[in-house]
């Protein structure tokens, strides 16, 4: 087993989720590589040192450029706000490092194209953390669709609902609240939440050709944490769009941070000629399945508890009936990335694949402005 020295940049929510995955993965998966928590980078020396002590990183850097310049780093993991993804990823690729980047890949398609070019010309392994693909129930959905069990697909329906920005006094900008600041986030729920729904949809149901979207910013001005001034809010608080998939199926997507009572209600439903599938992040270890081939007297929605050895990833964990959670999706993604290094078959989504999600997001936002259906640009 070879060591793979990780350099983590950003140590907030995702910094913790990824660090946990690097630490656990070799305990449960037999792999050709072992991630080593070599260095973590953040701007505040005291905070980054506290993080390094807690998670047992060997060293710290207060400038991400120094981390990238180090010879003892093999892979750079980008866990910063979205506006930093491009510069860090391009610098890391130029330095010959593998690059793992949080989603969304970039602020827009133009930036994303530059990032794809950088990793492809450097020939470095790369991946974007669209982790919901690796919830075992979602991976099982992919298997069922690829086996042709749904037949022709007619409908795809996804939503991602939250309620944490309803308070008009909530400021924008700075730690955690960078998501409300368009300069740091690029967009609001479209790049943050719908990007997850779109990645899963493209993976399960193929490319999207065109979209028609609408967005709204319910709170127009918020105090900015960095300037102290009340500033215009540039992000979309809510977004809903229609989509046509290349395979002829029709779709609706919806996301908001103003759905009182919902914290992270990501659901999708797919209706095919033979069967339907439904998944809910709040119940992420279950896959709902309706099969028209069942005997009519007993036909109905089944709730499959995805915890059997033959279900994706499960044999590496516990015995049937015991469920996995959110953090396991990241462990699975690291396992697949490390396996991909050895087999030469990269774990998806690569930067190139993740750029397709950004292209859909861009088309949705464009359409919200023009009021027309917009074609998704080719990437
Ligand atoms: N895959 C998922 O499910 C998922 C979930 C949440 C967030 N994300 C993505 O992960 C990324 C980080 O989000 P988060 O929730 O961890 O945010 P966070 O606010 O919790 O953490 C961001 C980190 O970046 C650091 N940072 C900010 N500006 C920096 C700079 N100029 N230089 C160096 N470090 C800087 C902050 O200090 C902090 O450590 C975002 O791109 C977000 O979209 C993905």
mmCIF file of C-alpha atoms and ligand atoms in Angstrom:
data_model
loop_
_atom_site.group_PDB
_atom_site.id
_atom_site.type_symbol
_atom_site.label_atom_id
_atom_site.label_comp_id
_atom_site.label_asym_id
_atom_site.label_seq_id
_atom_site.Cartn_x
_atom_site.Cartn_y
_atom_site.Cartn_z
ATOM 1 C CA UNK A 1 0.000 0.000 0.000
ATOM 2 C CA UNK A 2 1.404 3.386 -1.012
ATOM 3 C CA UNK A 3 1.057 6.573 1.007
ATOM 4 C CA UNK A 4 -0.846 9.447 -0.620
ATOM 5 C CA UNK A 5 -0.037 12.741 1.077
ATOM 6 C CA UNK A 6 -3.065 15.001 1.336
ATOM 7 C CA UNK A 7 -2.929 18.793 1.506
ATOM 8 C CA UNK A 8 -6.313 20.129 2.630
ATOM 9 C CA UNK A 9 -7.249 23.750 1.907
ATOM 10 C CA UNK A 10 -10.150 25.071 4.014
ATOM 11 C CA UNK A 11 -11.142 23.392 7.268
ATOM 12 C CA UNK A 12 -14.857 24.168 7.712
ATOM 13 C CA UNK A 13 -17.792 21.806 7.160
ATOM 14 C CA UNK A 14 -16.291 19.995 4.171
ATOM 15 C CA UNK A 15 -12.766 20.069 5.604
ATOM 16 C CA UNK A 16 -14.132 17.958 8.461
ATOM 17 C CA UNK A 17 -16.207 15.653 6.224
ATOM 18 C CA UNK A 18 -13.207 14.921 3.979
ATOM 19 C CA UNK A 19 -10.740 14.521 6.862
ATOM 20 C CA UNK A 20 -13.064 11.969 8.439
ATOM 21 C CA UNK A 21 -13.227 10.083 5.131
ATOM 22 C CA UNK A 22 -9.427 9.998 4.708
ATOM 23 C CA UNK A 23 -9.029 8.684 8.243
ATOM 24 C CA UNK A 24 -11.667 5.931 8.003
ATOM 25 C CA UNK A 25 -11.290 4.664 4.460
ATOM 26 C CA UNK A 26 -8.468 2.141 4.940
ATOM 27 C CA UNK A 27 -10.145 0.687 8.036
ATOM 28 C CA UNK A 28 -13.073 -0.494 5.927
ATOM 29 C CA UNK A 29 -11.841 -0.762 2.328
ATOM 30 C CA UNK A 30 -8.909 -2.760 1.028
ATOM 31 C CA UNK A 31 -7.115 -0.261 -1.200
ATOM 32 C CA UNK A 32 -3.807 0.291 -2.964
ATOM 33 C CA UNK A 33 -3.275 3.715 -1.328
ATOM 34 C CA UNK A 34 -3.412 5.142 2.182
ATOM 35 C CA UNK A 35 -4.239 8.861 2.574
ATOM 36 C CA UNK A 36 -1.845 10.602 4.971
ATOM 37 C CA UNK A 37 -3.052 13.856 6.584
ATOM 38 C CA UNK A 38 0.134 15.724 5.716
ATOM 39 C CA UNK A 39 -0.878 19.393 5.844
ATOM 40 C CA UNK A 40 -3.890 21.657 6.252
ATOM 41 C CA UNK A 41 -4.071 25.269 5.142
ATOM 42 C CA UNK A 42 -6.170 28.169 6.427
ATOM 43 C CA UNK A 43 -5.614 31.882 6.912
ATOM 44 C CA UNK A 44 -5.935 32.044 10.700
ATOM 45 C CA UNK A 45 -2.881 30.405 12.306
ATOM 46 C CA UNK A 46 -4.503 29.685 15.692
ATOM 47 C CA UNK A 47 -7.643 28.170 14.159
ATOM 48 C CA UNK A 48 -5.821 26.060 11.600
ATOM 49 C CA UNK A 49 -3.423 24.772 14.255
ATOM 50 C CA UNK A 50 -6.371 23.824 16.478
ATOM 51 C CA UNK A 51 -7.948 21.975 13.533
ATOM 52 C CA UNK A 52 -4.659 20.203 12.768
ATOM 53 C CA UNK A 53 -4.305 19.076 16.404
ATOM 54 C CA UNK A 54 -7.870 17.833 16.562
ATOM 55 C CA UNK A 55 -7.788 15.907 13.273
ATOM 56 C CA UNK A 56 -4.087 15.021 13.574
ATOM 57 C CA UNK A 57 -2.693 16.721 10.488
ATOM 58 C CA UNK A 58 1.115 16.655 10.566
ATOM 59 C CA UNK A 59 1.598 20.333 9.681
ATOM 60 C CA UNK A 60 -0.116 23.611 8.800
ATOM 61 C CA UNK A 61 0.283 26.400 6.248
ATOM 62 C CA UNK A 62 -1.388 29.812 6.435
ATOM 63 C CA UNK A 63 -1.037 30.432 2.692
ATOM 64 C CA UNK A 64 -2.489 27.851 0.292
ATOM 65 C CA UNK A 65 0.235 28.690 -2.267
ATOM 66 C CA UNK A 66 2.855 27.413 0.159
ATOM 67 C CA UNK A 67 0.950 24.187 0.634
ATOM 68 C CA UNK A 68 0.824 23.664 -3.139
ATOM 69 C CA UNK A 69 4.550 24.395 -3.477
ATOM 70 C CA UNK A 70 5.500 21.648 -1.010
ATOM 71 C CA UNK A 71 7.143 18.584 -2.482
ATOM 72 C CA UNK A 72 5.683 16.281 0.149
ATOM 73 C CA UNK A 73 2.069 16.914 -1.001
ATOM 74 C CA UNK A 74 0.628 14.487 -3.586
ATOM 75 C CA UNK A 75 -3.012 15.584 -3.680
ATOM 76 C CA UNK A 76 -4.606 18.971 -3.028
ATOM 77 C CA UNK A 77 -8.141 18.946 -1.637
ATOM 78 C CA UNK A 78 -10.084 22.194 -2.135
ATOM 79 C CA UNK A 79 -12.656 22.863 0.615
ATOM 80 C CA UNK A 80 -12.889 26.645 0.308
ATOM 81 C CA UNK A 81 -15.732 28.862 -0.890
ATOM 82 C CA UNK A 82 -16.449 28.597 -4.620
ATOM 83 C CA UNK A 83 -14.633 31.773 -5.749
ATOM 84 C CA UNK A 84 -11.282 30.205 -4.785
ATOM 85 C CA UNK A 85 -11.723 26.862 -6.554
ATOM 86 C CA UNK A 86 -10.326 28.009 -9.898
ATOM 87 C CA UNK A 87 -7.076 29.639 -8.752
ATOM 88 C CA UNK A 88 -6.254 26.841 -6.325
ATOM 89 C CA UNK A 89 -7.088 24.048 -8.772
ATOM 90 C CA UNK A 90 -5.073 25.559 -11.618
ATOM 91 C CA UNK A 91 -2.053 26.238 -9.377
ATOM 92 C CA UNK A 92 -2.236 22.697 -7.962
ATOM 93 C CA UNK A 93 -2.473 21.123 -11.424
ATOM 94 C CA UNK A 94 0.477 23.204 -12.674
ATOM 95 C CA UNK A 95 2.488 21.947 -9.693
ATOM 96 C CA UNK A 96 1.684 18.378 -10.791
ATOM 97 C CA UNK A 97 -0.631 17.592 -7.863
ATOM 98 C CA UNK A 98 -3.772 15.506 -8.040
ATOM 99 C CA UNK A 99 -6.762 17.784 -7.422
ATOM 100 C CA UNK A 100 -9.927 16.986 -5.506
ATOM 101 C CA UNK A 101 -12.306 19.937 -5.593
ATOM 102 C CA UNK A 102 -15.529 20.626 -3.744
ATOM 103 C CA UNK A 103 -18.669 21.336 -5.747
ATOM 104 C CA UNK A 104 -19.699 23.320 -7.653
ATOM 105 C CA UNK A 105 -16.564 22.964 -9.764
ATOM 106 C CA UNK A 106 -16.487 26.677 -10.563
ATOM 107 C CA UNK A 107 -18.373 29.972 -10.453
ATOM 108 C CA UNK A 108 -19.366 29.539 -14.136
ATOM 109 C CA UNK A 109 -18.605 27.545 -17.294
ATOM 110 C CA UNK A 110 -15.762 29.833 -18.440
ATOM 111 C CA UNK A 111 -13.831 29.274 -15.203
ATOM 112 C CA UNK A 112 -14.639 25.573 -15.292
ATOM 113 C CA UNK A 113 -13.242 25.210 -18.822
ATOM 114 C CA UNK A 114 -9.930 26.696 -17.650
ATOM 115 C CA UNK A 115 -9.847 24.257 -14.754
ATOM 116 C CA UNK A 116 -10.540 21.266 -16.996
ATOM 117 C CA UNK A 117 -7.798 22.415 -19.361
ATOM 118 C CA UNK A 118 -5.346 22.761 -16.464
ATOM 119 C CA UNK A 119 -5.872 19.252 -15.059
ATOM 120 C CA UNK A 120 -5.980 17.660 -18.517
ATOM 121 C CA UNK A 121 -2.793 19.351 -19.776
ATOM 122 C CA UNK A 122 -1.007 18.466 -16.528
ATOM 123 C CA UNK A 123 -2.375 14.896 -16.774
ATOM 124 C CA UNK A 124 -3.239 14.849 -13.063
ATOM 125 C CA UNK A 125 -6.037 12.755 -11.530
ATOM 126 C CA UNK A 126 -8.997 14.943 -10.578
ATOM 127 C CA UNK A 127 -12.435 14.630 -9.043
ATOM 128 C CA UNK A 128 -15.299 16.798 -7.781
ATOM 129 C CA UNK A 129 -17.077 15.962 -4.529
ATOM 130 C CA UNK A 130 -20.635 15.325 -5.704
ATOM 131 C CA UNK A 131 -20.941 12.879 -2.834
ATOM 132 C CA UNK A 132 -24.629 11.935 -3.128
ATOM 133 C CA UNK A 133 -23.780 9.565 -5.984
ATOM 134 C CA UNK A 134 -22.173 7.414 -3.300
ATOM 135 C CA UNK A 135 -25.154 7.067 -0.978
ATOM 136 C CA UNK A 136 -25.635 3.303 -1.454
ATOM 137 C CA UNK A 137 -29.343 3.735 -2.270
ATOM 138 C CA UNK A 138 -28.486 6.235 -5.034
ATOM 139 C CA UNK A 139 -25.771 3.947 -6.407
ATOM 140 C CA UNK A 140 -28.345 1.145 -6.356
ATOM 141 C CA UNK A 141 -30.734 3.378 -8.348
ATOM 142 C CA UNK A 142 -27.970 3.822 -10.933
ATOM 143 C CA UNK A 143 -27.501 0.046 -11.129
ATOM 144 C CA UNK A 144 -31.245 -0.561 -11.640
ATOM 145 C CA UNK A 145 -31.449 2.082 -14.378
ATOM 146 C CA UNK A 146 -28.324 0.771 -16.153
ATOM 147 C CA UNK A 147 -29.796 -2.743 -16.074
ATOM 148 C CA UNK A 148 -32.744 -1.329 -18.039
ATOM 149 C CA UNK A 149 -35.295 -2.194 -15.361
ATOM 150 C CA UNK A 150 -37.170 1.091 -15.682
ATOM 151 C CA UNK A 151 -37.413 0.847 -19.462
ATOM 152 C CA UNK A 152 -37.980 4.125 -21.243
ATOM 153 C CA UNK A 153 -37.782 7.018 -18.784
ATOM 154 C CA UNK A 154 -40.560 9.627 -18.957
ATOM 155 C CA UNK A 155 -40.059 11.845 -15.910
ATOM 156 C CA UNK A 156 -37.334 13.081 -13.551
ATOM 157 C CA UNK A 157 -38.412 15.190 -10.551
ATOM 158 C CA UNK A 158 -35.954 16.609 -8.031
ATOM 159 C CA UNK A 159 -36.006 19.127 -5.228
ATOM 160 C CA UNK A 160 -33.674 20.377 -2.515
ATOM 161 C CA UNK A 161 -35.414 22.424 0.166
ATOM 162 C CA UNK A 162 -34.005 24.312 3.148
ATOM 163 C CA UNK A 163 -35.282 27.087 5.441
ATOM 164 C CA UNK A 164 -32.236 28.712 7.065
ATOM 165 C CA UNK A 165 -32.154 32.145 5.355
ATOM 166 C CA UNK A 166 -35.729 33.327 5.974
ATOM 167 C CA UNK A 167 -34.612 35.782 8.685
ATOM 168 C CA UNK A 168 -33.995 39.125 6.911
ATOM 169 C CA UNK A 169 -31.507 40.105 9.668
ATOM 170 C CA UNK A 170 -29.133 37.287 8.718
ATOM 171 C CA UNK A 171 -25.996 38.954 7.300
ATOM 172 C CA UNK A 172 -24.178 37.914 4.125
ATOM 173 C CA UNK A 173 -20.470 37.204 3.658
ATOM 174 C CA UNK A 174 -17.658 35.768 5.771
ATOM 175 C CA UNK A 175 -17.467 32.439 7.599
ATOM 176 C CA UNK A 176 -20.269 30.044 6.621
ATOM 177 C CA UNK A 177 -22.426 32.984 5.358
ATOM 178 C CA UNK A 178 -20.273 33.348 2.220
ATOM 179 C CA UNK A 179 -23.097 31.323 0.599
ATOM 180 C CA UNK A 180 -25.282 34.458 0.628
ATOM 181 C CA UNK A 181 -22.565 36.575 -1.019
ATOM 182 C CA UNK A 182 -22.611 36.292 -4.821
ATOM 183 C CA UNK A 183 -18.949 37.338 -5.042
ATOM 184 C CA UNK A 184 -17.909 34.253 -3.039
ATOM 185 C CA UNK A 185 -20.607 31.781 -4.051
ATOM 186 C CA UNK A 186 -21.290 32.664 -7.705
ATOM 187 C CA UNK A 187 -24.979 31.899 -7.324
ATOM 188 C CA UNK A 188 -27.387 30.955 -4.563
ATOM 189 C CA UNK A 189 -29.399 27.750 -4.407
ATOM 190 C CA UNK A 190 -28.655 26.997 -8.077
ATOM 191 C CA UNK A 191 -24.923 26.366 -7.625
ATOM 192 C CA UNK A 192 -25.210 25.264 -4.012
ATOM 193 C CA UNK A 193 -28.170 22.872 -3.899
ATOM 194 C CA UNK A 194 -29.503 22.321 -7.430
ATOM 195 C CA UNK A 195 -25.961 21.471 -8.539
ATOM 196 C CA UNK A 196 -26.251 18.311 -6.414
ATOM 197 C CA UNK A 197 -29.636 17.463 -7.962
ATOM 198 C CA UNK A 198 -28.276 18.101 -11.470
ATOM 199 C CA UNK A 199 -25.153 15.982 -10.959
ATOM 200 C CA UNK A 200 -27.247 13.041 -9.776
ATOM 201 C CA UNK A 201 -29.707 13.558 -12.635
ATOM 202 C CA UNK A 202 -27.020 13.643 -15.343
ATOM 203 C CA UNK A 203 -25.432 10.535 -13.859
ATOM 204 C CA UNK A 204 -28.713 8.604 -13.666
ATOM 205 C CA UNK A 205 -30.588 9.871 -16.721
ATOM 206 C CA UNK A 206 -28.007 11.302 -19.141
ATOM 207 C CA UNK A 207 -27.508 14.777 -20.606
ATOM 208 C CA UNK A 208 -29.950 17.689 -20.382
ATOM 209 C CA UNK A 209 -30.498 19.586 -23.663
ATOM 210 C CA UNK A 210 -32.508 22.651 -22.602
ATOM 211 C CA UNK A 211 -33.932 24.360 -19.536
ATOM 212 C CA UNK A 212 -36.406 27.089 -18.556
ATOM 213 C CA UNK A 213 -35.857 28.563 -15.120
ATOM 214 C CA UNK A 214 -37.118 31.191 -12.735
ATOM 215 C CA UNK A 215 -35.330 32.582 -9.704
ATOM 216 C CA UNK A 216 -36.231 34.938 -6.875
ATOM 217 C CA UNK A 217 -34.279 36.843 -4.235
ATOM 218 C CA UNK A 218 -36.780 37.322 -1.418
ATOM 219 C CA UNK A 219 -34.530 39.438 0.806
ATOM 220 C CA UNK A 220 -33.018 42.109 -1.424
ATOM 221 C CA UNK A 221 -30.446 43.640 0.951
ATOM 222 C CA UNK A 222 -28.421 42.265 3.833
ATOM 223 C CA UNK A 223 -25.629 43.589 5.984
ATOM 224 C CA UNK A 224 -22.272 42.349 4.670
ATOM 225 C CA UNK A 225 -20.062 40.834 7.348
ATOM 226 C CA UNK A 226 -16.824 41.900 5.640
ATOM 227 C CA UNK A 227 -17.699 45.541 4.810
ATOM 228 C CA UNK A 228 -20.170 46.196 7.665
ATOM 229 C CA UNK A 229 -22.488 47.888 5.121
ATOM 230 C CA UNK A 230 -25.999 46.933 3.993
ATOM 231 C CA UNK A 231 -25.491 45.630 0.456
ATOM 232 C CA UNK A 232 -27.609 44.287 -2.384
ATOM 233 C CA UNK A 233 -28.082 40.513 -2.287
ATOM 234 C CA UNK A 234 -26.878 39.036 -5.580
ATOM 235 C CA UNK A 235 -27.744 35.385 -5.099
ATOM 236 C CA UNK A 236 -30.909 33.478 -5.994
ATOM 237 C CA UNK A 237 -32.807 32.490 -2.816
ATOM 238 C CA UNK A 238 -35.041 30.134 -4.775
ATOM 239 C CA UNK A 239 -34.931 28.573 -8.222
ATOM 240 C CA UNK A 240 -37.259 26.281 -10.124
ATOM 241 C CA UNK A 241 -36.685 24.997 -13.628
ATOM 242 C CA UNK A 242 -38.053 22.728 -16.302
ATOM 243 C CA UNK A 243 -35.654 20.555 -18.271
ATOM 244 C CA UNK A 244 -35.674 18.333 -21.323
ATOM 245 C CA UNK A 245 -33.284 15.407 -21.196
ATOM 246 C CA UNK A 246 -31.596 14.144 -24.343
ATOM 247 C CA UNK A 247 -33.404 10.801 -23.886
ATOM 248 C CA UNK A 248 -36.756 12.588 -24.298
ATOM 249 C CA UNK A 249 -37.775 12.632 -20.652
ATOM 250 C CA UNK A 250 -39.183 15.762 -18.998
ATOM 251 C CA UNK A 251 -38.025 17.098 -15.675
ATOM 252 C CA UNK A 252 -38.800 19.563 -12.918
ATOM 253 C CA UNK A 253 -36.214 20.795 -10.412
ATOM 254 C CA UNK A 254 -36.857 23.065 -7.435
ATOM 255 C CA UNK A 255 -34.695 24.506 -4.701
ATOM 256 C CA UNK A 256 -35.126 27.137 -2.021
ATOM 257 C CA UNK A 257 -33.820 28.206 1.375
ATOM 258 C CA UNK A 258 -37.311 29.510 2.255
ATOM 259 C CA UNK A 259 -39.288 26.273 2.684
ATOM 260 C CA UNK A 260 -40.143 26.603 6.378
ATOM 261 C CA UNK A 261 -39.789 23.233 8.083
ATOM 262 C CA UNK A 262 -37.254 21.712 5.702
ATOM 263 C CA UNK A 263 -33.527 21.418 6.512
ATOM 264 C CA UNK A 264 -32.063 19.400 3.650
ATOM 265 C CA UNK A 265 -34.960 17.769 1.861
ATOM 266 C CA UNK A 266 -33.234 16.461 -1.238
ATOM 267 C CA UNK A 267 -35.530 14.064 -3.063
ATOM 268 C CA UNK A 268 -35.726 12.675 -6.575
ATOM 269 C CA UNK A 269 -38.288 10.513 -8.351
ATOM 270 C CA UNK A 270 -37.879 8.843 -11.710
ATOM 271 C CA UNK A 271 -40.799 7.353 -13.630
ATOM 272 C CA UNK A 272 -40.098 4.784 -16.326
ATOM 273 C CA UNK A 273 -42.421 2.626 -18.423
ATOM 274 C CA UNK A 274 -41.823 -0.443 -16.204
ATOM 275 C CA UNK A 275 -40.910 0.971 -12.818
ATOM 276 C CA UNK A 276 -40.408 4.051 -10.684
ATOM 277 C CA UNK A 277 -37.754 5.051 -8.159
ATOM 278 C CA UNK A 278 -37.891 7.542 -5.275
ATOM 279 C CA UNK A 279 -35.094 8.643 -2.923
ATOM 280 C CA UNK A 280 -35.076 11.018 0.046
ATOM 281 C CA UNK A 281 -31.905 12.313 1.711
ATOM 282 C CA UNK A 282 -33.696 12.396 5.085
ATOM 283 C CA UNK A 283 -34.097 8.630 4.770
ATOM 284 C CA UNK A 284 -30.955 8.095 2.721
ATOM 285 C CA UNK A 285 -30.513 4.375 3.408
ATOM 286 C CA UNK A 286 -33.836 3.541 1.744
ATOM 287 C CA UNK A 287 -34.771 3.302 -1.935
ATOM 288 C CA UNK A 288 -38.464 3.331 -2.832
ATOM 289 C CA UNK A 289 -39.230 1.086 -5.775
ATOM 290 C CA UNK A 290 -42.445 0.434 -7.722
ATOM 291 C CA UNK A 291 -42.381 -2.395 -10.269
ATOM 292 C CA UNK A 292 -45.278 -2.766 -12.696
ATOM 293 C CA UNK A 293 -44.183 -6.384 -13.350
ATOM 294 C CA UNK A 294 -45.239 -7.365 -9.824
ATOM 295 C CA UNK A 295 -48.407 -9.454 -9.472
ATOM 296 C CA UNK A 296 -51.246 -6.895 -9.651
ATOM 297 C CA UNK A 297 -52.896 -7.876 -6.353
ATOM 298 C CA UNK A 298 -49.626 -7.237 -4.498
ATOM 299 C CA UNK A 299 -48.298 -4.367 -6.575
ATOM 300 C CA UNK A 300 -47.213 -1.267 -4.645
ATOM 301 C CA UNK A 301 -44.264 0.852 -3.587
ATOM 302 C CA UNK A 302 -41.538 -1.134 -1.809
ATOM 303 C CA UNK A 303 -39.206 0.513 0.638
ATOM 304 C CA UNK A 304 -35.856 -1.236 0.204
ATOM 305 C CA UNK A 305 -33.615 -0.981 3.257
ATOM 306 C CA UNK A 306 -30.270 -0.680 1.467
ATOM 307 C CA UNK A 307 -28.161 -2.600 3.944
ATOM 308 C CA UNK A 308 -27.648 -6.038 2.351
ATOM 309 C CA UNK A 309 -24.218 -7.332 1.349
ATOM 310 C CA UNK A 310 -25.167 -7.252 -2.341
ATOM 311 C CA UNK A 311 -26.049 -3.566 -2.154
ATOM 312 C CA UNK A 312 -23.337 -1.094 -3.256
ATOM 313 C CA UNK A 313 -20.528 -0.513 -0.692
ATOM 314 C CA UNK A 314 -22.385 -2.330 2.108
ATOM 315 C CA UNK A 315 -20.223 -5.453 2.373
ATOM 316 C CA UNK A 316 -17.391 -3.236 3.624
ATOM 317 C CA UNK A 317 -19.415 -2.100 6.636
ATOM 318 C CA UNK A 318 -21.787 -3.831 9.042
ATOM 319 C CA UNK A 319 -24.334 -6.675 8.966
ATOM 320 C CA UNK A 320 -27.697 -6.433 7.134
ATOM 321 C CA UNK A 321 -30.236 -4.111 8.766
ATOM 322 C CA UNK A 322 -27.716 -1.569 10.068
ATOM 323 C CA UNK A 323 -27.772 1.659 8.156
ATOM 324 C CA UNK A 324 -25.114 4.048 6.924
ATOM 325 C CA UNK A 325 -25.264 7.847 7.017
ATOM 326 C CA UNK A 326 -24.073 11.055 5.423
ATOM 327 C CA UNK A 327 -20.372 10.724 6.269
ATOM 328 C CA UNK A 328 -20.135 7.350 4.531
ATOM 329 C CA UNK A 329 -20.816 8.962 1.147
ATOM 330 C CA UNK A 330 -17.470 10.771 1.466
ATOM 331 C CA UNK A 331 -15.664 7.612 2.596
ATOM 332 C CA UNK A 332 -17.019 5.854 -0.503
ATOM 333 C CA UNK A 333 -15.878 8.685 -2.736
ATOM 334 C CA UNK A 334 -12.338 8.534 -1.353
ATOM 335 C CA UNK A 335 -12.343 4.726 -1.736
ATOM 336 C CA UNK A 336 -13.386 5.022 -5.387
ATOM 337 C CA UNK A 337 -10.823 7.759 -6.046
ATOM 338 C CA UNK A 338 -7.993 5.634 -4.627
ATOM 339 C CA UNK A 339 -9.181 2.554 -6.514
ATOM 340 C CA UNK A 340 -9.307 4.659 -9.702
ATOM 341 C CA UNK A 341 -5.671 5.681 -9.245
ATOM 342 C CA UNK A 342 -4.669 2.041 -9.338
ATOM 343 C CA UNK A 343 -6.959 0.870 -12.140
ATOM 344 C CA UNK A 344 -6.538 3.975 -14.297
ATOM 345 C CA UNK A 345 -10.352 4.220 -14.530
ATOM 346 C CA UNK A 346 -10.988 7.569 -12.825
ATOM 347 C CA UNK A 347 -13.728 7.892 -10.226
ATOM 348 C CA UNK A 348 -16.404 10.317 -11.369
ATOM 349 C CA UNK A 349 -17.276 12.992 -11.585
ATOM 350 C CA UNK A 350 -14.002 14.220 -13.011
ATOM 351 C CA UNK A 351 -13.608 17.966 -13.585
ATOM 352 C CA UNK A 352 -14.786 17.425 -17.180
ATOM 353 C CA UNK A 353 -17.925 15.602 -16.042
ATOM 354 C CA UNK A 354 -18.658 18.124 -13.277
ATOM 355 C CA UNK A 355 -18.387 20.938 -15.815
ATOM 356 C CA UNK A 356 -21.567 19.577 -17.409
ATOM 357 C CA UNK A 357 -23.423 20.353 -14.171
ATOM 358 C CA UNK A 358 -22.037 23.891 -14.167
ATOM 359 C CA UNK A 359 -23.196 24.259 -17.783
ATOM 360 C CA UNK A 360 -26.755 23.324 -16.768
ATOM 361 C CA UNK A 361 -26.619 25.802 -13.832
ATOM 362 C CA UNK A 362 -25.430 28.573 -16.167
ATOM 363 C CA UNK A 363 -28.214 27.833 -18.650
ATOM 364 C CA UNK A 364 -30.821 27.876 -15.849
ATOM 365 C CA UNK A 365 -29.623 31.275 -14.598
ATOM 366 C CA UNK A 366 -29.490 32.641 -18.146
ATOM 367 C CA UNK A 367 -33.030 31.435 -18.775
ATOM 368 C CA UNK A 368 -34.242 33.049 -15.536
ATOM 369 C CA UNK A 369 -33.006 36.325 -17.033
ATOM 370 C CA UNK A 370 -34.330 35.915 -20.572
ATOM 371 C CA UNK A 371 -37.608 34.228 -19.663
ATOM 372 C CA UNK A 372 -37.036 31.725 -22.491
ATOM 373 C CA UNK A 373 -35.935 28.124 -22.809
ATOM 374 C CA UNK A 374 -32.124 28.058 -23.140
ATOM 375 C CA UNK A 375 -29.920 25.360 -24.637
ATOM 376 C CA UNK A 376 -27.325 23.879 -22.291
ATOM 377 C CA UNK A 377 -23.909 24.829 -23.711
ATOM 378 C CA UNK A 378 -21.675 21.950 -24.846
ATOM 379 C CA UNK A 379 -18.577 21.547 -22.714
HETATM 380 N N1 LIG B 1 -20.421 18.026 -1.134
HETATM 381 C C1 LIG B 1 -21.272 18.618 -0.308
HETATM 382 O O1 LIG B 1 -22.290 18.062 0.052
HETATM 383 C C2 LIG B 1 -20.963 19.996 0.196
HETATM 384 C C3 LIG B 1 -21.551 20.454 1.403
HETATM 385 C C4 LIG B 1 -21.184 21.725 1.868
HETATM 386 C C5 LIG B 1 -20.310 22.512 1.159
HETATM 387 N N2 LIG B 1 -19.782 22.064 -0.024
HETATM 388 C C6 LIG B 1 -18.815 22.886 -0.794
HETATM 389 O O2 LIG B 1 -17.584 22.877 -0.059
HETATM 390 C C7 LIG B 1 -16.916 24.129 -0.167
HETATM 391 C C8 LIG B 1 -16.659 24.674 1.243
HETATM 392 O O3 LIG B 1 -17.907 24.764 1.920
HETATM 393 P P1 LIG B 1 -17.999 24.609 3.516
HETATM 394 O O4 LIG B 1 -19.431 24.332 3.832
HETATM 395 O O5 LIG B 1 -16.981 23.638 4.007
HETATM 396 O O6 LIG B 1 -17.650 26.089 3.944
HETATM 397 P P2 LIG B 1 -17.129 26.593 5.345
HETATM 398 O O7 LIG B 1 -17.480 28.037 5.415
HETATM 399 O O8 LIG B 1 -17.586 25.686 6.446
HETATM 400 O O9 LIG B 1 -15.548 26.427 5.224
HETATM 401 C C9 LIG B 1 -14.803 27.157 4.280
HETATM 402 C C10 LIG B 1 -13.340 27.115 4.644
HETATM 403 O O10 LIG B 1 -12.604 27.860 3.667
HETATM 404 C C11 LIG B 1 -11.731 28.762 4.349
HETATM 405 N N3 LIG B 1 -11.442 29.925 3.524
HETATM 406 C C12 LIG B 1 -12.278 30.926 3.183
HETATM 407 N N4 LIG B 1 -11.631 31.837 2.447
HETATM 408 C C13 LIG B 1 -10.362 31.403 2.333
HETATM 409 C C14 LIG B 1 -9.191 31.922 1.701
HETATM 410 N N5 LIG B 1 -9.224 33.098 1.044
HETATM 411 N N6 LIG B 1 -8.049 31.197 1.777
HETATM 412 C C15 LIG B 1 -8.022 30.027 2.435
HETATM 413 N N7 LIG B 1 -9.086 29.492 3.059
HETATM 414 C C16 LIG B 1 -10.236 30.178 3.004
HETATM 415 C C17 LIG B 1 -12.491 29.112 5.627
HETATM 416 O O11 LIG B 1 -11.616 29.629 6.616
HETATM 417 C C18 LIG B 1 -13.048 27.752 6.007
HETATM 418 O O12 LIG B 1 -12.079 26.962 6.668
HETATM 419 C C19 LIG B 1 -17.830 25.003 -1.021
HETATM 420 O O13 LIG B 1 -17.379 24.980 -2.349
HETATM 421 C C20 LIG B 1 -19.199 24.347 -0.904
HETATM 422 O O14 LIG B 1 -20.013 24.579 -2.029
HETATM 423 C C21 LIG B 1 -20.095 20.828 -0.497
#
